[in-house]
Every structure is written in structure tokens, then in C-alpha cells.
XYZ file of C-alpha atoms in Angstrom:
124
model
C 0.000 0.000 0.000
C 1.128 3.820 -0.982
C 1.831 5.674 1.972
C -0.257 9.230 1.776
C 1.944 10.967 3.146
C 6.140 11.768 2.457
C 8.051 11.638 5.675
C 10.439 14.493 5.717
C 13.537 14.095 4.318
C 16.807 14.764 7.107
C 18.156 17.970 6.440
C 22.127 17.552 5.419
C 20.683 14.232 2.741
C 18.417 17.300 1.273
C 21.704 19.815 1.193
C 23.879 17.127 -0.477
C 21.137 16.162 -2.960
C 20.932 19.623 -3.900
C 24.391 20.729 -4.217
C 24.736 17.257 -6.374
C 21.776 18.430 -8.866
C 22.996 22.524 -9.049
C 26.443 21.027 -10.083
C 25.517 18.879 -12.458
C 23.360 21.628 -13.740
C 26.429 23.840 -13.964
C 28.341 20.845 -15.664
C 25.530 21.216 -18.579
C 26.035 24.535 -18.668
C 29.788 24.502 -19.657
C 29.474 21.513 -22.374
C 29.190 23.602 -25.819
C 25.597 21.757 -27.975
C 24.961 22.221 -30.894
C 21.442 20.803 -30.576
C 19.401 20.294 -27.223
C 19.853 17.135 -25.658
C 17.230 15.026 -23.526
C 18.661 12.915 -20.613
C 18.337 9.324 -20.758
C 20.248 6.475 -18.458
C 20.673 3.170 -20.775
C 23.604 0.825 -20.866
C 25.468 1.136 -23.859
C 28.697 -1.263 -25.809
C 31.418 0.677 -27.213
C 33.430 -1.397 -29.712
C 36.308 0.046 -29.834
C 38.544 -0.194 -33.159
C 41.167 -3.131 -32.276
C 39.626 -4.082 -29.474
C 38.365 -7.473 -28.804
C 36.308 -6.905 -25.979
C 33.859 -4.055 -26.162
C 33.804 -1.430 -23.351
C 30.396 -1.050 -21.078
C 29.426 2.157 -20.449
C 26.220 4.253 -19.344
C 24.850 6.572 -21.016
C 24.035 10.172 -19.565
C 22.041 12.225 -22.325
C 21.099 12.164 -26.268
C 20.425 13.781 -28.688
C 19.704 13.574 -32.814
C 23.894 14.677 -33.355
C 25.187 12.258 -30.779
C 24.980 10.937 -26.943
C 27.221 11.549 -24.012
C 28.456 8.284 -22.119
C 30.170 7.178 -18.753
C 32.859 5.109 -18.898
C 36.231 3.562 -16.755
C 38.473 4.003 -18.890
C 39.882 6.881 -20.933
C 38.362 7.210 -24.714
C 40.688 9.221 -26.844
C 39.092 12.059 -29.096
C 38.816 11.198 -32.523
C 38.332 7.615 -32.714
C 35.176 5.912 -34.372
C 33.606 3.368 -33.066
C 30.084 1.795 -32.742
C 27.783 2.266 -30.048
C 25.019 0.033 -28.974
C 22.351 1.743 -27.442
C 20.023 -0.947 -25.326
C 16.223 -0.571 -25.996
C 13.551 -1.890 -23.672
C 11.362 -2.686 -26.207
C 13.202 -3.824 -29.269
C 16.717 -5.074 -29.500
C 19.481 -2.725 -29.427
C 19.929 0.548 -31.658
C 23.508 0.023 -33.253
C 25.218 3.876 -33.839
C 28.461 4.362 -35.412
C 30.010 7.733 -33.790
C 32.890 9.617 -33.834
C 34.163 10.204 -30.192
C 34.629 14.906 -29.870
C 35.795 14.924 -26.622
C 36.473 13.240 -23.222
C 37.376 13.978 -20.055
C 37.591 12.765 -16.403
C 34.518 12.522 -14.100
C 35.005 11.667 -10.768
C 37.688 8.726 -9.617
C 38.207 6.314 -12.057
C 35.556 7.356 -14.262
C 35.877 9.358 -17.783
C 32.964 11.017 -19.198
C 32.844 11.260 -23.477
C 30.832 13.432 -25.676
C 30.226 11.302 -29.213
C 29.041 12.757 -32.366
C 26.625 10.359 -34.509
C 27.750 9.337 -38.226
C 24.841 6.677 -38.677
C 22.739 4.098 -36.960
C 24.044 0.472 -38.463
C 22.313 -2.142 -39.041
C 22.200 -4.485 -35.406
C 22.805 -8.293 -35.680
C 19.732 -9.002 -33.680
């Protein structure tokens, strides 16, 4: 049963929550769009060019140019790769995207801006 009521939340988990959203809304705020982007948490595949095994990665927002991912590892700017995008409907949407930037996020994680060239088709 839904409680009808919201118990009040304790007062330095409301401070930290906050400061947490106002700096990721400053983060936004520095990244240079050319087009708006909507936010959407998926897990993604990178395959990487001479890679074997594909990197995981999270995804952070999208857009109709290109997404923004989370990932462990460094991604160096300029590389191509393809990008599969996991649908909770449908298989996966297969992207191949040119990686514009990266930097680091936090320790031992690297956030990576990626432009879109074309969706592929997916081996579903």
C-alpha cells in the first residue's frame, strides 16, 4: 500500500542532494551543444577499433547529433567506433560515432561526448 503521506527528508541528505543536482546543472552549462539534448540512463557497448572486448558504459544524455556516455576508462578524441544503445522494447539501436571529446569525471571514471555518423544495421 502507498503511503499518503512523504516523511520528511533529514536535512544535510536534502543539502547534499541539492548541491549534487545545481552542479551537475552547472556541468551542462559549460558543455558547448549544438542541438538540445534530452537525458536518458541506458547501458550502452562501445566497440572500440582493435579491441576485442567491447567497453560497457552508461549513457548520460542524447540527442539527434550524438549521446554523451560514462565510462572507466579513458576514450581518446577522434576515434570511431560503434555504439550500442540498449532498448527496452526492441533489441538494441547500433550507432556508429565519432568520439569529440572526453574527459575525467570523478575517480576512475571518464565522461565522453560522441558525435553520430549513422545508426548500423544491429545483428539481432
Amino acid at each position: 500500500m502507498l503511503r499518503t503521506s512523504t516523511p520528511s527528508a533529514n536535512a544535510e541528505v536534502e543539502i547534499a542532494v541539492r548541491h549534487l543536482l545545481t552542479e551537475d546543472a552547472r556541468f551542462d552549462d559549460l558543455e558547448r551543444r549544438t542541438s538540445h539534448r534530452d537525458q536518458l540512463v541506458r547501458p550502452v557497448r562501445i566497440e572500440l577499433p582493435q579491441s576485442n572486448q567491447p567497453l560497457v558504459a552508461v549513457t548520460r544524455n542524447i540527442s539527434t547529433h550524438g549521446i554523451c556516455v560514462l565510462t572507466d576508462r579513458v576514450i581518446s578524441e577522434g576515434i570511431t567506433a560503434r555504439i550500442s544503445v540498449h532498448c527496452l522494447e526492441t533489441g538494441s539501436t547500433l550507432f556508429l560515432a565519432e568520439c569529440r571529446w572526453g574527459r575525467p569525471y570523478g575517480i576512475g571514471w571518464f565522461i565522453s561526448g560522441w558525435h553520430f555518423v549513422n545508426v548500423l544495421p544491429s545483428s539481432r
